[in-house]
Coordinates of C-alpha atoms and ligand atoms in Angstrom, one line a residue:
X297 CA 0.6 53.2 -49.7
X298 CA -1.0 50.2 -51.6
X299 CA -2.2 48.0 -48.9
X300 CA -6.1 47.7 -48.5
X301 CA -5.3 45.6 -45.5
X302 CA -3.4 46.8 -42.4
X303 CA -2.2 44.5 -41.4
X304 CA 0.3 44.4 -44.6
X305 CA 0.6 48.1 -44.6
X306 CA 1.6 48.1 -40.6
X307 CA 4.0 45.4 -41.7
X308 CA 5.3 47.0 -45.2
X309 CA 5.7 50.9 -43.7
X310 CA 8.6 49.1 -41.1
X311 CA 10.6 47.4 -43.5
X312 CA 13.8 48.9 -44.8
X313 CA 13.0 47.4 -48.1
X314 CA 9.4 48.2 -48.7
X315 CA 9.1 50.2 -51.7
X316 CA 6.0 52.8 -50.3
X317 CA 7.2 55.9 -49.1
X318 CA 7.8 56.2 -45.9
X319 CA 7.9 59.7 -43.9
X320 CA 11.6 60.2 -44.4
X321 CA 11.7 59.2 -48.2
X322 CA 8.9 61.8 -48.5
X323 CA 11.5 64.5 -46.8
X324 CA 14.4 63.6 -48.7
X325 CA 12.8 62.4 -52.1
X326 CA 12.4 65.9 -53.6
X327 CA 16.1 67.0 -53.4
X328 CA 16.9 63.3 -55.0
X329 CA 14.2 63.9 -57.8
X330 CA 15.9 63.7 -61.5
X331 CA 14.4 67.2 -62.9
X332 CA 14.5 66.6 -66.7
X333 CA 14.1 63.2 -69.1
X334 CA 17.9 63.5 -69.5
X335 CA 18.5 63.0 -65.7
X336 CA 15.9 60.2 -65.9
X337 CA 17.9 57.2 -65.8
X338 CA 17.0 53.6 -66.8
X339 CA 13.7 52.8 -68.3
X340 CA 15.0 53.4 -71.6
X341 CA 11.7 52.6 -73.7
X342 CA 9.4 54.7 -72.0
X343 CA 11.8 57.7 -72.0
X344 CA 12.6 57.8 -75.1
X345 CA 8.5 57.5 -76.3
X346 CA 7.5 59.7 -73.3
X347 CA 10.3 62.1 -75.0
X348 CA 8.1 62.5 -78.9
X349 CA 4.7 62.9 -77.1
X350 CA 6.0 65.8 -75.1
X351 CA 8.1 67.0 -78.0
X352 CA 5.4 66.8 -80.4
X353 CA 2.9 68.3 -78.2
X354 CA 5.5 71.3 -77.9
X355 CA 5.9 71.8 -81.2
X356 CA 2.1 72.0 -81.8
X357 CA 1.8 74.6 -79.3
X358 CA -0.9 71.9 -77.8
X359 CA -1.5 70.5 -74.5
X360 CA 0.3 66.6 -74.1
X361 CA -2.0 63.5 -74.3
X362 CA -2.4 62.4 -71.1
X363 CA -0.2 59.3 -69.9
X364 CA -1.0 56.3 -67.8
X365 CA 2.1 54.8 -65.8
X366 CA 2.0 51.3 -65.1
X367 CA 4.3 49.6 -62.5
X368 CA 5.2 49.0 -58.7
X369 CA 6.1 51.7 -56.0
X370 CA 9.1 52.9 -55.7
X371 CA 10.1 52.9 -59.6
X372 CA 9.6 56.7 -60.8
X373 CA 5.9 57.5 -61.5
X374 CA 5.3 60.3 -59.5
X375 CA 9.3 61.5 -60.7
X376 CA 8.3 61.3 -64.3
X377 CA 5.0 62.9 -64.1
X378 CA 7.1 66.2 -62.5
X379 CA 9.5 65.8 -65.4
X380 CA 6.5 65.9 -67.8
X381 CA 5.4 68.8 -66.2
X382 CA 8.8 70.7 -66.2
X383 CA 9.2 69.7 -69.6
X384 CA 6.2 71.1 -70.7
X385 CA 6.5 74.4 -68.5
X386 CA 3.4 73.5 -67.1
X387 CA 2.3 73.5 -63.3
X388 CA 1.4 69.9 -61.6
X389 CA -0.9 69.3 -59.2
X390 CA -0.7 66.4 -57.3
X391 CA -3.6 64.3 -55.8
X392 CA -4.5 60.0 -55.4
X393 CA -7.2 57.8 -56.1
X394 CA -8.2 57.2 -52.3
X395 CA -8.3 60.9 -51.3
X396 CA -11.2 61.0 -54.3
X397 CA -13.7 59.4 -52.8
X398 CA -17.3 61.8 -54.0
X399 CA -17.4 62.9 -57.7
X400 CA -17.7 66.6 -56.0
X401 CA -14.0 66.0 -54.5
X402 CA -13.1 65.6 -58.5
X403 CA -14.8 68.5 -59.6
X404 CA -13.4 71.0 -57.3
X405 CA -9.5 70.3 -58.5
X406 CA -10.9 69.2 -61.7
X407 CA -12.7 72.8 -62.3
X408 CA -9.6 74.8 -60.3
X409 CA -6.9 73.4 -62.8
X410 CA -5.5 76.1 -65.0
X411 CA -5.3 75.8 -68.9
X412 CA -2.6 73.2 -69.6
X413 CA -2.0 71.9 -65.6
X414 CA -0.3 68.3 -65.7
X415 CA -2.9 66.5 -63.0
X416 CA -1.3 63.4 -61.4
X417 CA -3.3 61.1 -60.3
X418 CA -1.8 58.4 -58.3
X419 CA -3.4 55.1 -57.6
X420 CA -6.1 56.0 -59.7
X421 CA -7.8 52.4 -59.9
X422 CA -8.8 53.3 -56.3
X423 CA -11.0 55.7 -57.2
X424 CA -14.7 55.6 -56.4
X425 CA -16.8 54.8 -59.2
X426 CA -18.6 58.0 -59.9
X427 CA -15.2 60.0 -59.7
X428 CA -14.2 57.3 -62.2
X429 CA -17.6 58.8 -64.5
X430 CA -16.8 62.0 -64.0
X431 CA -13.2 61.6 -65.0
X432 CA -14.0 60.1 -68.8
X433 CA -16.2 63.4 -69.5
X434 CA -13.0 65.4 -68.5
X435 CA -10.8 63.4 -70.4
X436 CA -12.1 63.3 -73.0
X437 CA -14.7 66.4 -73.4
X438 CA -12.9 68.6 -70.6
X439 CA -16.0 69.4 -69.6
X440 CA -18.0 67.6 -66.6
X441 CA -21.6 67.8 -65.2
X442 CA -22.0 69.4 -61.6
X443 CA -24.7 67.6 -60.0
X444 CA -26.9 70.5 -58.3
X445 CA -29.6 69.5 -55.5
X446 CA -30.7 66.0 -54.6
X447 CA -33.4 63.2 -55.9
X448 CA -35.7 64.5 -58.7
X449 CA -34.5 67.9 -58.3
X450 CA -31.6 67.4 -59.3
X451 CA -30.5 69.3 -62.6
X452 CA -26.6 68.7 -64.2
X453 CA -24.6 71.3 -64.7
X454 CA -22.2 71.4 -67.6
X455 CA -18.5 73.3 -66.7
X456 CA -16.1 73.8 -69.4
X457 CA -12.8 72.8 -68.1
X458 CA -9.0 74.1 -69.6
X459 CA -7.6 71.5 -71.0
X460 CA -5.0 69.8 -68.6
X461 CA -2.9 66.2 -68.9
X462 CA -3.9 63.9 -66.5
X463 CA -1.0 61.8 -65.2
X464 CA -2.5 58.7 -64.6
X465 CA -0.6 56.2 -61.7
X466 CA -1.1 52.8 -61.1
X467 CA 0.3 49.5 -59.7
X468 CA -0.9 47.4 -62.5
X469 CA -3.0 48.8 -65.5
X470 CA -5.1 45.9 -65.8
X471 CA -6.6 47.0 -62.8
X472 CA -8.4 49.7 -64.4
X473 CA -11.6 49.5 -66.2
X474 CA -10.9 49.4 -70.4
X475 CA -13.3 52.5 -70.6
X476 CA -10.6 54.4 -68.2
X477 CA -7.4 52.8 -70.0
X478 CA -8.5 53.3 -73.6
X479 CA -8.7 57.4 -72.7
X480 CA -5.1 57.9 -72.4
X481 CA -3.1 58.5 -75.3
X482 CA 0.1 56.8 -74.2
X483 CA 0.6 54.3 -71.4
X484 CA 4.1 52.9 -70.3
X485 CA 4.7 50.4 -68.1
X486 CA 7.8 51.1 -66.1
X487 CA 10.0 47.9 -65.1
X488 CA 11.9 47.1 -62.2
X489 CA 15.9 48.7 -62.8
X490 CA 19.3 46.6 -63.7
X491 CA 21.9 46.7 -61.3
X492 CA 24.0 48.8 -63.6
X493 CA 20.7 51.3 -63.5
X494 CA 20.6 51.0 -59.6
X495 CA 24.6 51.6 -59.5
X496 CA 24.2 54.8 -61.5
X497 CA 21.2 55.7 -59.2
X498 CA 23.1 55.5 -56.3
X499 CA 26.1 57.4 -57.4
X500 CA 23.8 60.0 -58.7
X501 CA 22.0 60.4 -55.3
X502 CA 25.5 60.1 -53.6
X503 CA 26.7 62.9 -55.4
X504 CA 23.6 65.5 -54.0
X505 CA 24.0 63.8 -50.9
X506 CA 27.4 64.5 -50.4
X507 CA 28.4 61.0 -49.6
X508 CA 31.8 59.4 -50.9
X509 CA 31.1 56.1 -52.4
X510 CA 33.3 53.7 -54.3
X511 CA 32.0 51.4 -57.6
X512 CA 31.9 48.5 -55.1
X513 CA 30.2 50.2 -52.6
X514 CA 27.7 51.8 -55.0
X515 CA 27.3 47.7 -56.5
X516 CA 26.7 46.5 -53.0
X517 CA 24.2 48.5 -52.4
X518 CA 22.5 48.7 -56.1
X519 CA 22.2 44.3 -55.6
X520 CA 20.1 44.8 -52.8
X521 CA 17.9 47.4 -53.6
X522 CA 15.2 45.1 -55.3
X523 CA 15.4 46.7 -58.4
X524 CA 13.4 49.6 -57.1
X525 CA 14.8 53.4 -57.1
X526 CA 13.1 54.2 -53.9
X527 CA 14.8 51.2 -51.9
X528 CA 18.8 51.9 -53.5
X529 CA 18.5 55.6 -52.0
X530 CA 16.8 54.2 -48.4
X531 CA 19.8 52.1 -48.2
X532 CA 22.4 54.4 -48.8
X533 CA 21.1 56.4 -46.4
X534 CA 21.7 53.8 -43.9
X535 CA 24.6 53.0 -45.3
X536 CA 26.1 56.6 -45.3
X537 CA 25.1 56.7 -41.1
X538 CA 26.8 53.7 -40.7
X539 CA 30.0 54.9 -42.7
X540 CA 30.3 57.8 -41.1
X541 CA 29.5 56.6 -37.5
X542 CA 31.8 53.2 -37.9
X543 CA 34.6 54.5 -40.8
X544 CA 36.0 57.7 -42.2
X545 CA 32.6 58.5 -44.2
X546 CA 33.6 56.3 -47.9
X547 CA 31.1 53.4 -48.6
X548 CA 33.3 50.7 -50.0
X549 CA 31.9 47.4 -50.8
X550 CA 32.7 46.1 -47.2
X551 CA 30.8 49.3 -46.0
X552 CA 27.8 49.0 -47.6
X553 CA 28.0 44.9 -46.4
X554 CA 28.7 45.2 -43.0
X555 CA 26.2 48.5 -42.5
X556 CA 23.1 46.3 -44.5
X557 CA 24.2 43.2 -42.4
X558 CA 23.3 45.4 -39.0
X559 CA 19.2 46.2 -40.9
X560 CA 19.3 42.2 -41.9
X561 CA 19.3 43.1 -45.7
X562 CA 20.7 40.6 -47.1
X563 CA 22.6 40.4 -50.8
X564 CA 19.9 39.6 -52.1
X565 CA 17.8 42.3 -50.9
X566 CA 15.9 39.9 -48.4
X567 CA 14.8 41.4 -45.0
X568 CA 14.1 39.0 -41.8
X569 CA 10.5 38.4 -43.1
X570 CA 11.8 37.4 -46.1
X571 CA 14.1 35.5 -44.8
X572 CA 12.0 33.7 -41.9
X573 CA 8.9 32.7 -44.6
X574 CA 12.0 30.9 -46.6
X575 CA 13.5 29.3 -43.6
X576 CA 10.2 28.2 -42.5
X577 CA 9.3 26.7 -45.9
X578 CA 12.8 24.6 -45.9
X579 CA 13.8 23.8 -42.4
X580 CA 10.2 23.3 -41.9
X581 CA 8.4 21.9 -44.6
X582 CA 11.6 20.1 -46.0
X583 CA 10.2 22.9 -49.5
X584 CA 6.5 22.4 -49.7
X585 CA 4.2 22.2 -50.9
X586 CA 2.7 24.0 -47.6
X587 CA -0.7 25.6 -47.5
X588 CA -0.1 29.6 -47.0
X589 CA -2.3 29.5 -43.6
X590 CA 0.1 26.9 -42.4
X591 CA 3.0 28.5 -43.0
X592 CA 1.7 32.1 -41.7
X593 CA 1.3 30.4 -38.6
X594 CA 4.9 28.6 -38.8
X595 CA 6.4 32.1 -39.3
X596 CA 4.1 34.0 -36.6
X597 CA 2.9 36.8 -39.0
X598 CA -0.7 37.6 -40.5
X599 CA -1.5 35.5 -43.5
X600 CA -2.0 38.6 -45.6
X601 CA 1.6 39.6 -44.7
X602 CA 3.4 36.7 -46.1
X603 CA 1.1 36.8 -48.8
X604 CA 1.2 40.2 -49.7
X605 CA 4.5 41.7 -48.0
X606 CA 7.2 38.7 -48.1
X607 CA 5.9 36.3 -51.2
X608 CA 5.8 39.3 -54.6
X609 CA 9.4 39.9 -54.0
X610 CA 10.3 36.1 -52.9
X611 CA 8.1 34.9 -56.7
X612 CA 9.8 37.6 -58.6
X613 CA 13.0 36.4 -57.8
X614 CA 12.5 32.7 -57.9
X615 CA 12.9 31.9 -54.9
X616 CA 9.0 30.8 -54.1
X617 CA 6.2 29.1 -56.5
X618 CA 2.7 29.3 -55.5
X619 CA 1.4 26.2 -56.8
X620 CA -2.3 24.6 -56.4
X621 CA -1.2 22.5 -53.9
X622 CA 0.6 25.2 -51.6
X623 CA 4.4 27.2 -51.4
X624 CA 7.0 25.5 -53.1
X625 CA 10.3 26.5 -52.6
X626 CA 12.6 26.7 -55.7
X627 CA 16.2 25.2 -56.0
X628 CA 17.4 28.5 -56.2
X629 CA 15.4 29.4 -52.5
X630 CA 17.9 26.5 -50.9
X631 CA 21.5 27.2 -52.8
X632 CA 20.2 30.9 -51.0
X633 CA 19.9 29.7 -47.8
X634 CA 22.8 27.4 -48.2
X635 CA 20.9 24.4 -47.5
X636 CA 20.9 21.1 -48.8
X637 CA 17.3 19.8 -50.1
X638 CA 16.6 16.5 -48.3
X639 CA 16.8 13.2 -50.6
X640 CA 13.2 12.6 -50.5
X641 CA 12.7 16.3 -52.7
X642 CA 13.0 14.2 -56.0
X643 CA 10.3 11.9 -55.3
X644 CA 6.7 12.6 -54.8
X645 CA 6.5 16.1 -53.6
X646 CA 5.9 18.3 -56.9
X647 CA 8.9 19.4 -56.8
X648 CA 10.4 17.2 -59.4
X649 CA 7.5 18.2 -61.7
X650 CA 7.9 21.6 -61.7
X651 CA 11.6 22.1 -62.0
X652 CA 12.5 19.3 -63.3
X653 CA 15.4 17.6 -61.6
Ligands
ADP688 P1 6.7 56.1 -57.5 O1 5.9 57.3 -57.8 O2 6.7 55.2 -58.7 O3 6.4 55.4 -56.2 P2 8.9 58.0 -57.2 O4 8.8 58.8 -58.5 O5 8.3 58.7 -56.0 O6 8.2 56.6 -57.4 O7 10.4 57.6 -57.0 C1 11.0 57.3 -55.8 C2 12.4 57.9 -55.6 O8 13.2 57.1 -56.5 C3 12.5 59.4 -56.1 O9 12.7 60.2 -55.1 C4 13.7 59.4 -57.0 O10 14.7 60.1 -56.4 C5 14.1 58.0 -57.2 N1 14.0 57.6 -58.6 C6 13.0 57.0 -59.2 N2 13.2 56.7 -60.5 C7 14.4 57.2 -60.8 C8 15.2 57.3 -62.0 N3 14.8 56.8 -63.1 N4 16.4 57.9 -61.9 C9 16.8 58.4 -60.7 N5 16.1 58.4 -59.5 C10 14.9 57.8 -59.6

């Protein structure tokens, strides 16, 4: 869902452990959907803020502020801008920055809201720029100018909008424009979940799934989610097929192993791309530094696929540095792999000065 390229997207919609939504996550999402902040779990902070704006806003009889949430796929955006919706008894419409491409697209679900609509707006740093125009006006005015007629013709007309929230989504906020940012009244930036977060997640979901799952079971599975939501309930989905199909239906910790061990998740949450840029980078390039070309080429995938598919996850954990002078692997990437880094690591090839010994 947020690939410009592709390539990456091709590459990002097959993985188990992508975060965008694939076409099964969008059937089986809304049933899993928390319906209220109390169900929310995790994201403690943004709850319990998002929780006095929409309180306060109820109280004053008044329409909420509208929100801007920050952070990856996967984590709860388009869940939370539902629950501001339910919360404030208030219908939601749901649209994306891409599928706005002419200001005219925005004015037509901009001038159709009704009086206190929550708008959600996902990936709204892609949208075009005079959409983005238009939207400031409504933000701020709830009004916007209908263009009428072409070249010197032209004449603006102004239409008085309801007021509405807009539920702004995006994968990183300093994406947006300031102008666009400074127009919301609260933003949140939503991290990626704890284990303990994932493991209630899981049981949750197991619970309106109808799936028997043990603590172990629901741990196994939380540790290689990737901190994401959207990946713990993929895999115990696959983990519930395999349970029923090669046990009596209860994921147990050897369960949920053995079942992720068949997709090549490993307990870390890497897949086989993961796992083949790391391998590559050590068996390969005794660590790096390696140019990322190079080692696109040693893995046989699209530069822009390790680049933007297998390395986010592989930095965030630690695993990978990109460094001026190419990929570095990280002590952490060969105790991993369970691989001993040669001798020669200590002397000469960055490695000693960046991690120290
Ligand atoms: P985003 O819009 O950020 O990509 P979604 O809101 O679509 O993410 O969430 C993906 C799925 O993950 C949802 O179906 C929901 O079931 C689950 N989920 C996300 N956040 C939570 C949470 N805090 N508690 C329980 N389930 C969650």
């Amino acid at each position: 869902m947020n690939w410009d390229d592709t390539t990456g997207a091709e590459a990002a919609a097959e993985r188990l452990v992508g975060a965008a939504a694939d076409g099964e996550d969008q059937a089986v999402e809304a049933a899993l959907r928390p319906k209220d902040l109390g169900e929310f779990i995790g994201q403690e902070k943004v709850r319990e803020q998002l929780d006095l704006v929409l309180r306060a806003a109820r109280a004053r009889g008044a329409t909420a502020d509208h929100v801007l949430l920050s952070g990856a796929p996967g984590l709860g955006k388009t869940t939370l801008s539902m629950i501001i919706a339910a919360e404030m008894e208030a219908p939601i419409r749901i649209t994306s920055g891409p599928a706005i491409q002419h200001a005219g697209d925005l004015a037509a679900i901009l001038s159709s809201l009704q009086e206190g609509e929550v708008l959600f707006l996902d990936e709204i740093h892609r949208m075009s720029r005079p959409a983005e125009e238009m939207l400031y006006m409504a933000m701020e005015d709830f009004r916007v100018d209908v263009i009428v007629g072409k070249g010197p013709g032209a004449t603006a007309i102004p239409l008085e909008l309801p007021p509405f929230t807009l539920v702004g989504a995006t994968t990183r906020a300093g994406l947006l424009p300031p102008p666009l940012r400074d127009r919301f009244g609260f933003t949140a930036h939503m991290e990626f979940y704890g284990p303990g977060e994932l493991e209630r997640v899981i049981h949750r979901s197991a619970g309106l799934l109808d799936v028997e799952i043990d603590p172990t079971g629901a741990a196994e599975i939380a540790g290689r989610s990737r901190g994401t939501p959207r990946i713990a309930n993929r895999l115990l989905r696959r983990v519930r097929d395999y349970a029923q199909v090669k046990a009596d239906g209860l994921i147990t910790q050897e369960i949920a192993a053995a079942a992720l061990a068949v997709y090549e998740v490993d307990a870390r949450g890497l897949d086989r791309l993961d796992r083949g840029v790391l391998e590559a980078l050590l068996k390969l390039f005794g660590g790096g530094p390696v140019g990322l070309s190079t080692l696109a080429v040693a893995v046989g995938e699209e530069r822009e696929t390790v680049e933007e598919v297998a390395e986010p996850f592989l930095v965030r954990e630690g695993l990978l540095a990109r460094t001026p002078r190419g990929r570095v692997a990280t002590p952490a990437a060969w105790a991993h792999l369970g691989l001993t880094p040669p001798p020669s690591q200590s002397s000469g090839n960055g490695q000693q000065d960046l991690f120290g010994a």
